[in-house]
Structure formats: C-alpha cells, structure tokens
Short mmCIF file of C-alpha atoms in Angstrom, two decimals:
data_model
loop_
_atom_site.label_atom_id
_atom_site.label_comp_id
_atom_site.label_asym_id
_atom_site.label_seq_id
_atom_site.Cartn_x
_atom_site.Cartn_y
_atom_site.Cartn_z
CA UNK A 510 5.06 44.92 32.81
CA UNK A 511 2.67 47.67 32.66
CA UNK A 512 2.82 49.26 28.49
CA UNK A 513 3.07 52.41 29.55
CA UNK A 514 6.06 52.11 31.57
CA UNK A 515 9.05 53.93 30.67
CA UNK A 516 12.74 52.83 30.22
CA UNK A 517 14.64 56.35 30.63
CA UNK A 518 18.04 56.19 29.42
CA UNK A 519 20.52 57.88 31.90
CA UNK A 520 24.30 56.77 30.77
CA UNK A 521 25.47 56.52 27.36
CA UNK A 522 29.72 54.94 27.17
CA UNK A 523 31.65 54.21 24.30
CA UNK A 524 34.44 51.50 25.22
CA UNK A 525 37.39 51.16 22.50
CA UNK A 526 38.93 48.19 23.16
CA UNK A 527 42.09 45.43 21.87
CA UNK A 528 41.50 41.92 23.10
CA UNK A 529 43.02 40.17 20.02
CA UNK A 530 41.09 42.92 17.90
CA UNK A 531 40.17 46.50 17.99
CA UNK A 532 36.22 46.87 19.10
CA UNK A 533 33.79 49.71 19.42
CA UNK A 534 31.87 48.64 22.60
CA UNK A 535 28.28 50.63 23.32
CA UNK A 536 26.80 50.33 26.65
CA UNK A 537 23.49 52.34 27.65
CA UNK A 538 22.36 52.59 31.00
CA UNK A 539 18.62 53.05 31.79
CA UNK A 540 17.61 54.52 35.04
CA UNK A 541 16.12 51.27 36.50
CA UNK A 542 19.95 49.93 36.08
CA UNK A 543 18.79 47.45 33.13
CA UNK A 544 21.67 48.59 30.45
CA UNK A 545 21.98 47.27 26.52
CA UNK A 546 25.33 46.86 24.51
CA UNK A 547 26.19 47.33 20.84
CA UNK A 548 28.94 47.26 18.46
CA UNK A 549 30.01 50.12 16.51
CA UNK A 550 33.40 48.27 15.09
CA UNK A 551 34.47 50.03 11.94
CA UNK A 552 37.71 48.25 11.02
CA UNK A 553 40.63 50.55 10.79
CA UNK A 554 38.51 53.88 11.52
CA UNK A 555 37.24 52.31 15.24
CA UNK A 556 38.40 56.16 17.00
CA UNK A 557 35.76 58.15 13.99
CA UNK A 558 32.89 55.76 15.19
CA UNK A 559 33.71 56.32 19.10
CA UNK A 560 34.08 60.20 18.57
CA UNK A 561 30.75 60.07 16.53
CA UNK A 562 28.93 58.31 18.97
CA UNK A 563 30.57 60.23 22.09
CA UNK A 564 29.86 63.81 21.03
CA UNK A 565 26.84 63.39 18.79
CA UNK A 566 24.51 60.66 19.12
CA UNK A 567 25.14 60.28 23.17
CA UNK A 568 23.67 63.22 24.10
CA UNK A 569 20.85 62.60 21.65
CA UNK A 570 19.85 59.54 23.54
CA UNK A 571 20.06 60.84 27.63
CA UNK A 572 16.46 61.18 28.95
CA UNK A 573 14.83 59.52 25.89
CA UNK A 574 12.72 56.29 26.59
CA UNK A 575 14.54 53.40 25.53
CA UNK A 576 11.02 51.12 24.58
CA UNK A 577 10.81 53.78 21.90
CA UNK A 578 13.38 51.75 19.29
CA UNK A 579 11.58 52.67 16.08
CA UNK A 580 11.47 56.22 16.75
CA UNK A 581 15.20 56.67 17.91
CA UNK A 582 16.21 54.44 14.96
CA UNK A 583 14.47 57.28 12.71
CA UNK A 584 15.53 60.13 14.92
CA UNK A 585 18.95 59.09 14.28
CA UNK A 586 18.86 58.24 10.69
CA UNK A 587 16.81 61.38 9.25
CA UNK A 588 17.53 63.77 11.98
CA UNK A 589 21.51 63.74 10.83
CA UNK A 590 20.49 64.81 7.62
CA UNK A 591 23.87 63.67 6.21
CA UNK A 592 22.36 60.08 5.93
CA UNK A 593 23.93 56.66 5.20
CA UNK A 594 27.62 55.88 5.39
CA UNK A 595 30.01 53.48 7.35
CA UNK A 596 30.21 55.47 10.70
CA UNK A 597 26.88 57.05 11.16
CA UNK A 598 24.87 53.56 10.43
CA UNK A 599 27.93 51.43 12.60
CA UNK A 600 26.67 54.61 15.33
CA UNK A 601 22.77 53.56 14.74
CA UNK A 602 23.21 50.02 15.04
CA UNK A 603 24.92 50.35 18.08
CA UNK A 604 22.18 52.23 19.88
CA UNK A 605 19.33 50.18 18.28
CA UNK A 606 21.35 46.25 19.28
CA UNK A 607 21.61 47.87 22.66
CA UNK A 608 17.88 48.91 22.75
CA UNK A 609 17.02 45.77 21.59
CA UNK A 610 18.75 43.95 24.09
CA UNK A 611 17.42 46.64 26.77
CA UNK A 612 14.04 45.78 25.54
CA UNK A 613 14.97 41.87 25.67
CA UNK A 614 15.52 42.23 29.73
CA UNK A 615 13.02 44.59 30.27
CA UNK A 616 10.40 41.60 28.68
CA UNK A 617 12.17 38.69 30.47
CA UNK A 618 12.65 37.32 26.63
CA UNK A 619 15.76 36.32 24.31
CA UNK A 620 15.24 39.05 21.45
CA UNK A 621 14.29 36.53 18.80
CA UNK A 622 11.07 36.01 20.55
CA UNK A 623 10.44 39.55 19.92
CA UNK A 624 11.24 39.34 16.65
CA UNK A 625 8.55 36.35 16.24
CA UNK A 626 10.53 33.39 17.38
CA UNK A 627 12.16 30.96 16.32
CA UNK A 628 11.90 29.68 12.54
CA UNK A 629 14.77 26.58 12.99
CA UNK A 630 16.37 24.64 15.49
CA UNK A 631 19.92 26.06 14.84
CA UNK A 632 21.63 28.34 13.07
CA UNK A 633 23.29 26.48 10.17
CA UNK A 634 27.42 28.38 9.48
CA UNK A 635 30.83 28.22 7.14
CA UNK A 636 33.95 28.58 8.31
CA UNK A 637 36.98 29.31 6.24
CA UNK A 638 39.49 27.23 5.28
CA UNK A 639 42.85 29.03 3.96
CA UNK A 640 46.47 27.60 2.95
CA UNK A 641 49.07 28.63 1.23
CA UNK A 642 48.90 25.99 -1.48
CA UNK A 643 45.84 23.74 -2.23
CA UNK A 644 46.97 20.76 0.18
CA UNK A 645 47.47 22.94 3.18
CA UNK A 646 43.98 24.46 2.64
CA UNK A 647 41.91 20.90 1.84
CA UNK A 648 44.23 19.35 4.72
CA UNK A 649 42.28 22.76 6.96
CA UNK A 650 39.06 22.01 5.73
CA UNK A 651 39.60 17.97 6.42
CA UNK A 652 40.01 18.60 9.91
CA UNK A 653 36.64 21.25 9.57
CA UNK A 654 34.80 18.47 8.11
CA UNK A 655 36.05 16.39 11.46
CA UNK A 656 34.58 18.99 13.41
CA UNK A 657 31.02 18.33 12.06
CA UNK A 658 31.16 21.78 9.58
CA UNK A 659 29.12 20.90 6.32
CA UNK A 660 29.70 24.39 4.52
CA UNK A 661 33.16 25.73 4.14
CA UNK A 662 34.70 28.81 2.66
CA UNK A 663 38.04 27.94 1.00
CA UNK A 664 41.02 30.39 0.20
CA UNK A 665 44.32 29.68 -0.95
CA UNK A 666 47.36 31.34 -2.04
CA UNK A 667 47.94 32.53 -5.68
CA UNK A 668 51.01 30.78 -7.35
CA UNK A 669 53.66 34.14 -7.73
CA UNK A 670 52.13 36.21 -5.53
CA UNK A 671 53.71 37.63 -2.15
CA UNK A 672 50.25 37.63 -0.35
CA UNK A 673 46.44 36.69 -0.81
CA UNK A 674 43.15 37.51 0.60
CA UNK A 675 42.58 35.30 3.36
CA UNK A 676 45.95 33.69 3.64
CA UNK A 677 48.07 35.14 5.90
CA UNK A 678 51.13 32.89 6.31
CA UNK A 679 52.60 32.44 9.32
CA UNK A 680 50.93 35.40 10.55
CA UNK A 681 48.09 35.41 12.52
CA UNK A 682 46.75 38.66 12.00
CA UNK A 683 47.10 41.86 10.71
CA UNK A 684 48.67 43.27 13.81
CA UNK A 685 51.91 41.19 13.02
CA UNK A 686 51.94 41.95 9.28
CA UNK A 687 52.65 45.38 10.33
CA UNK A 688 54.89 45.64 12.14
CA UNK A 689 56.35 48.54 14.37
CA UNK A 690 54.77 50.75 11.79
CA UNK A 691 50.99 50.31 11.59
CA UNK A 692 50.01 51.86 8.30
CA UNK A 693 48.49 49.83 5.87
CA UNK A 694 50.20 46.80 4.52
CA UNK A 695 50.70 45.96 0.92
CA UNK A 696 49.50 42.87 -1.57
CA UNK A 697 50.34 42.21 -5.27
CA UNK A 698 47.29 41.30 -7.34
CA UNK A 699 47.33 39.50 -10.62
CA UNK A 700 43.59 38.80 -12.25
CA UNK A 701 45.69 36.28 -14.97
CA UNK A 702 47.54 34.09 -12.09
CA UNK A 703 44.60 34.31 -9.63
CA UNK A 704 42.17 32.58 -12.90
CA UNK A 705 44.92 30.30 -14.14
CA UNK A 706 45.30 28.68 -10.60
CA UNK A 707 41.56 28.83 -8.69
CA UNK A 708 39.90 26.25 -10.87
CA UNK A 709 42.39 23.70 -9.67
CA UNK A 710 40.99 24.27 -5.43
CA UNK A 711 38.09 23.20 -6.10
CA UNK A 712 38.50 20.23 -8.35
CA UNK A 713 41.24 18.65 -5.48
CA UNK A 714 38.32 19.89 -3.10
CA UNK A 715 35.68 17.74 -5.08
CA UNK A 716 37.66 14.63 -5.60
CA UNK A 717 38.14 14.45 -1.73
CA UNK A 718 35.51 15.51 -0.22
CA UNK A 719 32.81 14.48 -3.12
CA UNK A 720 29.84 16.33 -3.86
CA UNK A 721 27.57 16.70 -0.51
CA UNK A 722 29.84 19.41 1.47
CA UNK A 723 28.75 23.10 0.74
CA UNK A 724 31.43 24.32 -0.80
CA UNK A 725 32.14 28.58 -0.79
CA UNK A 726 34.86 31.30 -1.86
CA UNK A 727 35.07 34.46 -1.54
CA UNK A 728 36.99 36.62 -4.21
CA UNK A 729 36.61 40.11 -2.03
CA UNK A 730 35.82 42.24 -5.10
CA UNK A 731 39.00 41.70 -7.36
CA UNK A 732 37.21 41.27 -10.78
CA UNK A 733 35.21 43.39 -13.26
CA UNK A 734 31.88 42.14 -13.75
CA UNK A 735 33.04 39.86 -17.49
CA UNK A 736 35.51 38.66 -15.07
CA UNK A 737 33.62 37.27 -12.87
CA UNK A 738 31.25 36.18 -14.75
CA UNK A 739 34.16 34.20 -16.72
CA UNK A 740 34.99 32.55 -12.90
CA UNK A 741 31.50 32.01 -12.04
CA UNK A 742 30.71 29.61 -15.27
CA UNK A 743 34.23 28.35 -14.54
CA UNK A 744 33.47 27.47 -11.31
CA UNK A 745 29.68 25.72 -12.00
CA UNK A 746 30.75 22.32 -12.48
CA UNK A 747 31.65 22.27 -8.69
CA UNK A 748 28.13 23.16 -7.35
CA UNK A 749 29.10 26.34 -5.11
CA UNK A 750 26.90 27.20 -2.47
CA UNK A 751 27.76 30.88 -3.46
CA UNK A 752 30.58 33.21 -4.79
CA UNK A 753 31.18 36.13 -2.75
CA UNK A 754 31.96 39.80 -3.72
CA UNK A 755 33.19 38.73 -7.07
CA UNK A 756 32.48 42.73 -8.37
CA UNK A 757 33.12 45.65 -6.43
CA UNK A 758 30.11 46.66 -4.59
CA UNK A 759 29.27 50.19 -5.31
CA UNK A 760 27.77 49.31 -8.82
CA UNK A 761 24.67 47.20 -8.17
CA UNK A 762 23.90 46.90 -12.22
CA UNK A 763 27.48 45.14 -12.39
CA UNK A 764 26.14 42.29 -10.95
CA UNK A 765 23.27 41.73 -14.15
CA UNK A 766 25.80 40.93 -16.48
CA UNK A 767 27.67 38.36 -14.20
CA UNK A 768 24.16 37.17 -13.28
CA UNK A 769 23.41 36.64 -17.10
CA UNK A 770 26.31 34.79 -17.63
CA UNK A 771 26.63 31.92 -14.78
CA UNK A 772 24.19 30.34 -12.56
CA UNK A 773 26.86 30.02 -9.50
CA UNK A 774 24.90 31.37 -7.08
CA UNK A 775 25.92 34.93 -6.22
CA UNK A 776 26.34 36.50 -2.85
CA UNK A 777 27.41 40.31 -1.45
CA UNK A 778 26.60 43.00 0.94
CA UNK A 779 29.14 43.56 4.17
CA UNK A 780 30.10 46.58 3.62
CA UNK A 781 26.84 47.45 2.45
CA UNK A 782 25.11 50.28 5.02
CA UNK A 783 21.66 50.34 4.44
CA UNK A 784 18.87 48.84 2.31
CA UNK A 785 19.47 50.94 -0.26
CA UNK A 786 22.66 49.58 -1.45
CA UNK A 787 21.33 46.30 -2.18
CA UNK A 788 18.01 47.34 -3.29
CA UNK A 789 18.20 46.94 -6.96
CA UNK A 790 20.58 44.03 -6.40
CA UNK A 791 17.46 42.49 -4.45
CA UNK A 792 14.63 43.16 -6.63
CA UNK A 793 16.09 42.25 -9.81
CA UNK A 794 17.35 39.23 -8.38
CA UNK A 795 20.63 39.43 -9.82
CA UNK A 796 21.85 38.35 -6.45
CA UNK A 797 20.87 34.83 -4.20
CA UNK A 798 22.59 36.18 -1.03
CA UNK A 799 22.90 39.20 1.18
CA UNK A 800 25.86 39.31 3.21
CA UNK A 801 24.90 42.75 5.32
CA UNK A 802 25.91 42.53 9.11
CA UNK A 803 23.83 44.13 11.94
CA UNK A 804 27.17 45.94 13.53
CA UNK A 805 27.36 47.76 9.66
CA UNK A 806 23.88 48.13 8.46
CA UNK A 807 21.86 49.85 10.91
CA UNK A 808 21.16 47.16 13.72
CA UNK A 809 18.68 44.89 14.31
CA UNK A 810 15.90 47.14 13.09
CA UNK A 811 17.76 47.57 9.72
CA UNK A 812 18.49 44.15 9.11
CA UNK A 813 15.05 42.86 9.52
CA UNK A 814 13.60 45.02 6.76
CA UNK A 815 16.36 43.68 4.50
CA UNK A 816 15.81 40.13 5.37
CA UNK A 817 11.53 40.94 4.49
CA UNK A 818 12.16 42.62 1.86
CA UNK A 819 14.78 40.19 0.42
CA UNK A 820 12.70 37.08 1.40
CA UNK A 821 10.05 38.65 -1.71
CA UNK A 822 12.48 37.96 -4.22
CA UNK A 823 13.93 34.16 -3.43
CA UNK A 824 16.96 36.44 -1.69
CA UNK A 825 18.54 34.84 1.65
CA UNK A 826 20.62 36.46 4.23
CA UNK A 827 23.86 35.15 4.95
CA UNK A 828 25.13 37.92 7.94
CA UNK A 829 28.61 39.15 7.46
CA UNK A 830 31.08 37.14 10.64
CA UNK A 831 34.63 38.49 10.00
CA UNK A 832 36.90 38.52 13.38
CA UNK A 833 36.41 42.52 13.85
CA UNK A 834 32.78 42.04 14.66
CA UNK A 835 32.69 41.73 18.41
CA UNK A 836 30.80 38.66 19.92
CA UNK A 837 27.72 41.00 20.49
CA UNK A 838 27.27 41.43 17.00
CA UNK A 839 27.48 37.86 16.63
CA UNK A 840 24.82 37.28 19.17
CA UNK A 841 22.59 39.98 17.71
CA UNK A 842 22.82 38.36 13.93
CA UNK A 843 22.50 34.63 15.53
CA UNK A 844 19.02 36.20 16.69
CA UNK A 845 18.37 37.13 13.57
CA UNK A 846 19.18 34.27 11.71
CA UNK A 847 17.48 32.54 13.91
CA UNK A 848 14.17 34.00 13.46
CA UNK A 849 14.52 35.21 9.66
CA UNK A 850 12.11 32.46 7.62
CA UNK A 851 14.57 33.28 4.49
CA UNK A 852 17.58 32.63 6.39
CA UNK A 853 20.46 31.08 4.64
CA UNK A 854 23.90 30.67 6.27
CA UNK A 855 26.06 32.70 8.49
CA UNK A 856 29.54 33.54 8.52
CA UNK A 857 31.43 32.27 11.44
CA UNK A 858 34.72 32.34 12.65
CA UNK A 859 35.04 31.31 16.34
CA UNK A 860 33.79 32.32 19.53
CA UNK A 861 36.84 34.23 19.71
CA UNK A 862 40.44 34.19 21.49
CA UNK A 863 41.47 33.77 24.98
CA UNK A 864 41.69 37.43 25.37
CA UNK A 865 38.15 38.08 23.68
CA UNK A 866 36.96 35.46 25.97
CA UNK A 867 37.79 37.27 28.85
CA UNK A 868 36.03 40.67 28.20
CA UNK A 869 33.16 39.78 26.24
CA UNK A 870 30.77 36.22 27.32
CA UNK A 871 27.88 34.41 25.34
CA UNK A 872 25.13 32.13 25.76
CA UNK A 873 25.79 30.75 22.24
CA UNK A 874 26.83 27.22 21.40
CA UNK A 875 28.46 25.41 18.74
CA UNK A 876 26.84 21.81 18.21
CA UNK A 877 27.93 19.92 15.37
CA UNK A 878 28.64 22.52 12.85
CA UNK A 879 25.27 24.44 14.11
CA UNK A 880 24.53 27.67 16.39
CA UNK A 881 22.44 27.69 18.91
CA UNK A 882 21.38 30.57 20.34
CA UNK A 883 20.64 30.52 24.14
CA UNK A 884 17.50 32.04 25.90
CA UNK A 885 18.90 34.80 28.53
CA UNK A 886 17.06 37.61 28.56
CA UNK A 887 18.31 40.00 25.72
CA UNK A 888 20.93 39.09 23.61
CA UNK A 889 22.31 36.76 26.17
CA UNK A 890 25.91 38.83 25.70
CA UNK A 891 27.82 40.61 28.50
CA UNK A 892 30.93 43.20 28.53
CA UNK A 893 33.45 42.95 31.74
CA UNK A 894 34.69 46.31 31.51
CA UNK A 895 37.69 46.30 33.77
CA UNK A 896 39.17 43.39 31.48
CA UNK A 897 38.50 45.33 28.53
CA UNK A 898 40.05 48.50 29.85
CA UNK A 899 43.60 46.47 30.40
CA UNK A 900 43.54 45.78 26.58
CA UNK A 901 43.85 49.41 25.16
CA UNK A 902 43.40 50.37 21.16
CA UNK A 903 46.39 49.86 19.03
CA UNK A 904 46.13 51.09 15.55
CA UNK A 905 45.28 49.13 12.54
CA UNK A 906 44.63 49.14 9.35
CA UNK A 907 43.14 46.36 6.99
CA UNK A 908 45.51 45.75 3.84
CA UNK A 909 45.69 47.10 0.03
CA UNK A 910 46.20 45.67 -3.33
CA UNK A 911 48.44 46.79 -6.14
CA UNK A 912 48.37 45.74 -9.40
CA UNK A 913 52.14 44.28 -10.14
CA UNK A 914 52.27 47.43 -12.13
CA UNK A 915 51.62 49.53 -9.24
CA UNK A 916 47.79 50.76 -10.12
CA UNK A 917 45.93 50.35 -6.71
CA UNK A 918 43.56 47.69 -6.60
CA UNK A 919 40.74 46.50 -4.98
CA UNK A 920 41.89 44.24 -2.44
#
C-alpha cells in the first residue's frame, strides 16, 4: 500500500453490552469500510466510559486519519488537559487497540508483526484456582494441572469469614451476589485470621503437587506494607512465582519496605493507568512484575512503553486478565505478550461463556496450558453486533470490605 495513503475515519460507536459481563465495546469505521474495535470496560462505572467516549473523544476522531496512531494517542492524552485517570485512559486505549487493529488490516499483518514480531512460540498463562477450604481449592487446581496449566493462582476462603476475595461460593458471579438490588455487596475482612490460615494453602499445595508447578496468590491490596512484608517472608519457603497487590497501590514507596524485607517476588499494576504510576515502582526495582492491562492503561501504544521501559530494570509484564476485560482486550495483550522480549506471564481466565462466545470471536488458542495467538489480519477479534444488542447493560458493582469493626477496607 502506497505510505501516503490515508485511512479517514468516518463512524465512531460505543456498544454497552451484558453477555455474562458488562463490556464497553469501541468500533471505528474508516471510509474504505476497514473498521477497528476496542475495549473501554471500566468495571462498575461501564455508562461514565461510554458517555466519555460518545460525546467527547468521538467527535475528536471523525475525519482524522486513522495511520496517524501516535499523534491521536497524544491528541487525546494532552489535549484533555485533565490527564490520567480510569475513564479517560480506558477512552484512549479504546481508540488506539482499534487503530491498531485498523492499521493491522490495512497492512494485511497480525499486529504483533508490527510491533516487531514474535519473541516466543506461545504465550505462557495462570489460571486461578479458588475453594472454600484448602481441599476444594488444591482438588481445582488438580484438575488445572490435568489440563496441562503449569502456573496457577490459588485463593481460598478465610476460616470465620462470610466471604473472600476470589471465592465466591456457590455463586458464580457478582450478578447473583446481588441480588434484586444491585448496589455494592459487602465482605468482612480480618488481617489476623487471613495470616493465621494462608500459610497452611500453600504447604498442602507443596506436598501435592511438589516443587516444579508455578505457584501464585493474589492478596488484592488488604495489607500495610510491614504486613506484607511479614506474608511475603512467610510465604518464601514455597518458591512463589509472585505475590500480587499485597499493598494498596497508590503509594509506590510502600512497596521498598516490603521489598527490603522478603525476596517473594512481587507483582502489581491493574488498576494502574499510565506509566507514571509504576514508574518509581519500576526503576527502583522494588517490584519483579507489572500487572497493567491494555483495556486500563492507555492501549497498545501505552503498554509497549511500559513493557521497554520495564524490561531496563529486570521488570516483566504479566497483563492484567480478570473476566470484565472483553476478549478484544485479551487478543490485544496476547499480541503484546507475544512480542514483548521481557514478557513474563499473563493472566487468563477462559475464552469466555456461551453468551460471550456468541457476540465476541477469536483466533486465539489454548494448547497445553499455552496461548497462541493466530495470524488474521489485526487483532484477529470480531464483534457481532446484533447478538450483543439482545444482551443489554445491567448494573453492577464490584464488592467492598469492612473491617469486622465496621472501618471500610480495602477489598
């Protein structure tokens, strides 16, 4: 194709959408007809993202040439002035996966051959394995193990608690934990039972599984920083591929003094926005992980100068994969993580549900316990809009912790 050519963009639509989940769907239309998608999902806000992206970056984008990512990803980010923050960078990275993927057609090439190509054969994951006590959730990860996974996240239920992170009961999602009332629901936290009872996972985990699975958790930002650097030395005899969130996230320096303290590797970052929230984290290497997803932290664009400038100080990238990602962030991370020479795991939870299935398809394939990202022009994702439209929003909100005193918590 001739360089000069131009991709004018002539449609901008914002689909909000409940196949199993609430999504943020971003499709831009060029004039040619060759169109991009991204993924603006902000969980429990997913209306403030559409209304953002409706009535102020769509009509930003009509006539503008859609080759021109760089420049739109700037024109978005410093133009606003009010820079940063959940639902203007979910609002970027929509635009720039879909330009990307635009730009991926328009070249006849997956978008990880844009990126540079391929650094692996696959894309190595973990997958979670939750229970409510420590049989049912080593009985989950047995039959992951079965399934060829050789890294898994486990979660189980605190002893006295009426609900953990991760463990849901016999729910399956949040949807059904609230009810006919969709407002937030509740969970008790206790620091004391939660470090008098997690030792005891992952010594049952060892003895039956021995010492070559990667084993992961995930404590989602319940401790102060002596806290978890308490857990973390606690937790070193079992050889932990990484703890995750074990601090609260806005305070980067937290994370020295747990860093001083343990030499479980340390990983955070997904609700991180842009490089600047893990910057200091980075450099000083108080971190061996950064969990930031493409859907949260800008795009494509925004994630590659996190992954280079990580990759300088022995950080890896280990994209965020929770179930309110849609399937074309997935497929925009996988390409990614499939270039990124410091790449280190990714997050993955399925291809989805039967609903899911229907509106949104893939090129991506799971061979034992590895991704493998396809080579379709673009992403290699598609949106069926008239299945998506007969799923409609429906209002949701991610839980809350209490203390058992009351004192809201980080949950």
């Amino acid at each position: 194709m001739s360089g000069n050519r131009k991709l004018i963009i002539e449609d901008v639509k914002v689909i909000v959408s409940c196949p199993g989940r609430n999504f943020v769907t971003l499709k831009i239309t060029t004039e040619s007809g060759i169109y991009g998608l991204g993924d603006a999902t902000v969980n429990g806000r997913e209306q403030a993202v559409a209304t953002y992206l409706r009535e102020h970056v769509a009509p930003c984008l009509i006539g503008r040439n859609a080759h021109e990512i760089e420049d739109i990803w700037q024109y978005l980010y410093k133009g606003v002035y009010w820079r940063k923050g959940p639902i203007n960078m979910a609002s970027i990275a929509a635009v720039d996966v879909a330009l990307w993927d635009i730009k991926g057609k328009a070249a006849d090439l997956p978008v990880y051959e844009l990126l540079g190509g391929k650094s692996r054969r696959g894309v190595g994951v973990y997958v979670h394995a939750t229970g409510n006590t420590v049989e049912d959730t080593l009985d989950r990860a047995g039959e992951l193990v079965g399934q060829g996974y050789q890294a898994i996240r486990l979660q189980s239920s605190v002893p006295g608690l009426d609900g953990s992170y991760g463990v849901l009961g016999d729910k399956k999602d949040y949807f059904e934990l609230q009810n006919d009332r969709p407002l937030p629901p509740e969970h008790p936290w206790s620091t004391k039972k939660y470090m008098n009872s997690i030792e005891e996972l992952f010594v049952e985990a060892r003895k039956r599984f021995g010492n070559e699975l990667h084993l992961l958790h995930d404590v989602h930002s319940r401790l102060t920083p002596i806290e978890a650097a308490r857990l973390g030395k606690m937790l070193e005899p079992y050889d932990l591929l990484f703890l995750e969130d074990a601090v609260a996230a806005e305070n980067q320096e937290s994370y020295r003094i747990v860093r001083d303290h343990t030499t479980t590797p340390l990983a955070i970052g997904e609700i991180y926005n842009t490089i600047w929230d893990c910057k200091d984290m980075i450099q000083n290497q108080w971190i061996d992980y950064i969990r930031t997803a493409s859907t949260h932290a800008g795009g494509i664009t925004a994630l590659r100068r996190i992954a280079d400038f990580a990759a300088l100080y022995h950080v890896r990238i280990a994209p965020h994969g929770a179930p309110d990602l849609s399937p074309i962030c997935y497929a925009a991370q996988s390409h990614i993580d499939i270039w990124a020479p410091n790449f280190g795991i990714q997050e993955f939870v399925g291809f989805g549900t039967e609903k899911s299935n229907e509106v949104f398809s893939h090129d991506l394939k799971m061979v034992d316990g590895m991704l493998h990202v396809g080579d379709r022009p673009g992403l290699g994702v598609d949106f069926d809009e008239e299945a998506a439209a007969k799923y409609p929003y429906n209002r949701s909100y991610l839980p809350v912790s209490r203390l058992e005193d009351g004192t809201l918590w980080s949950w």
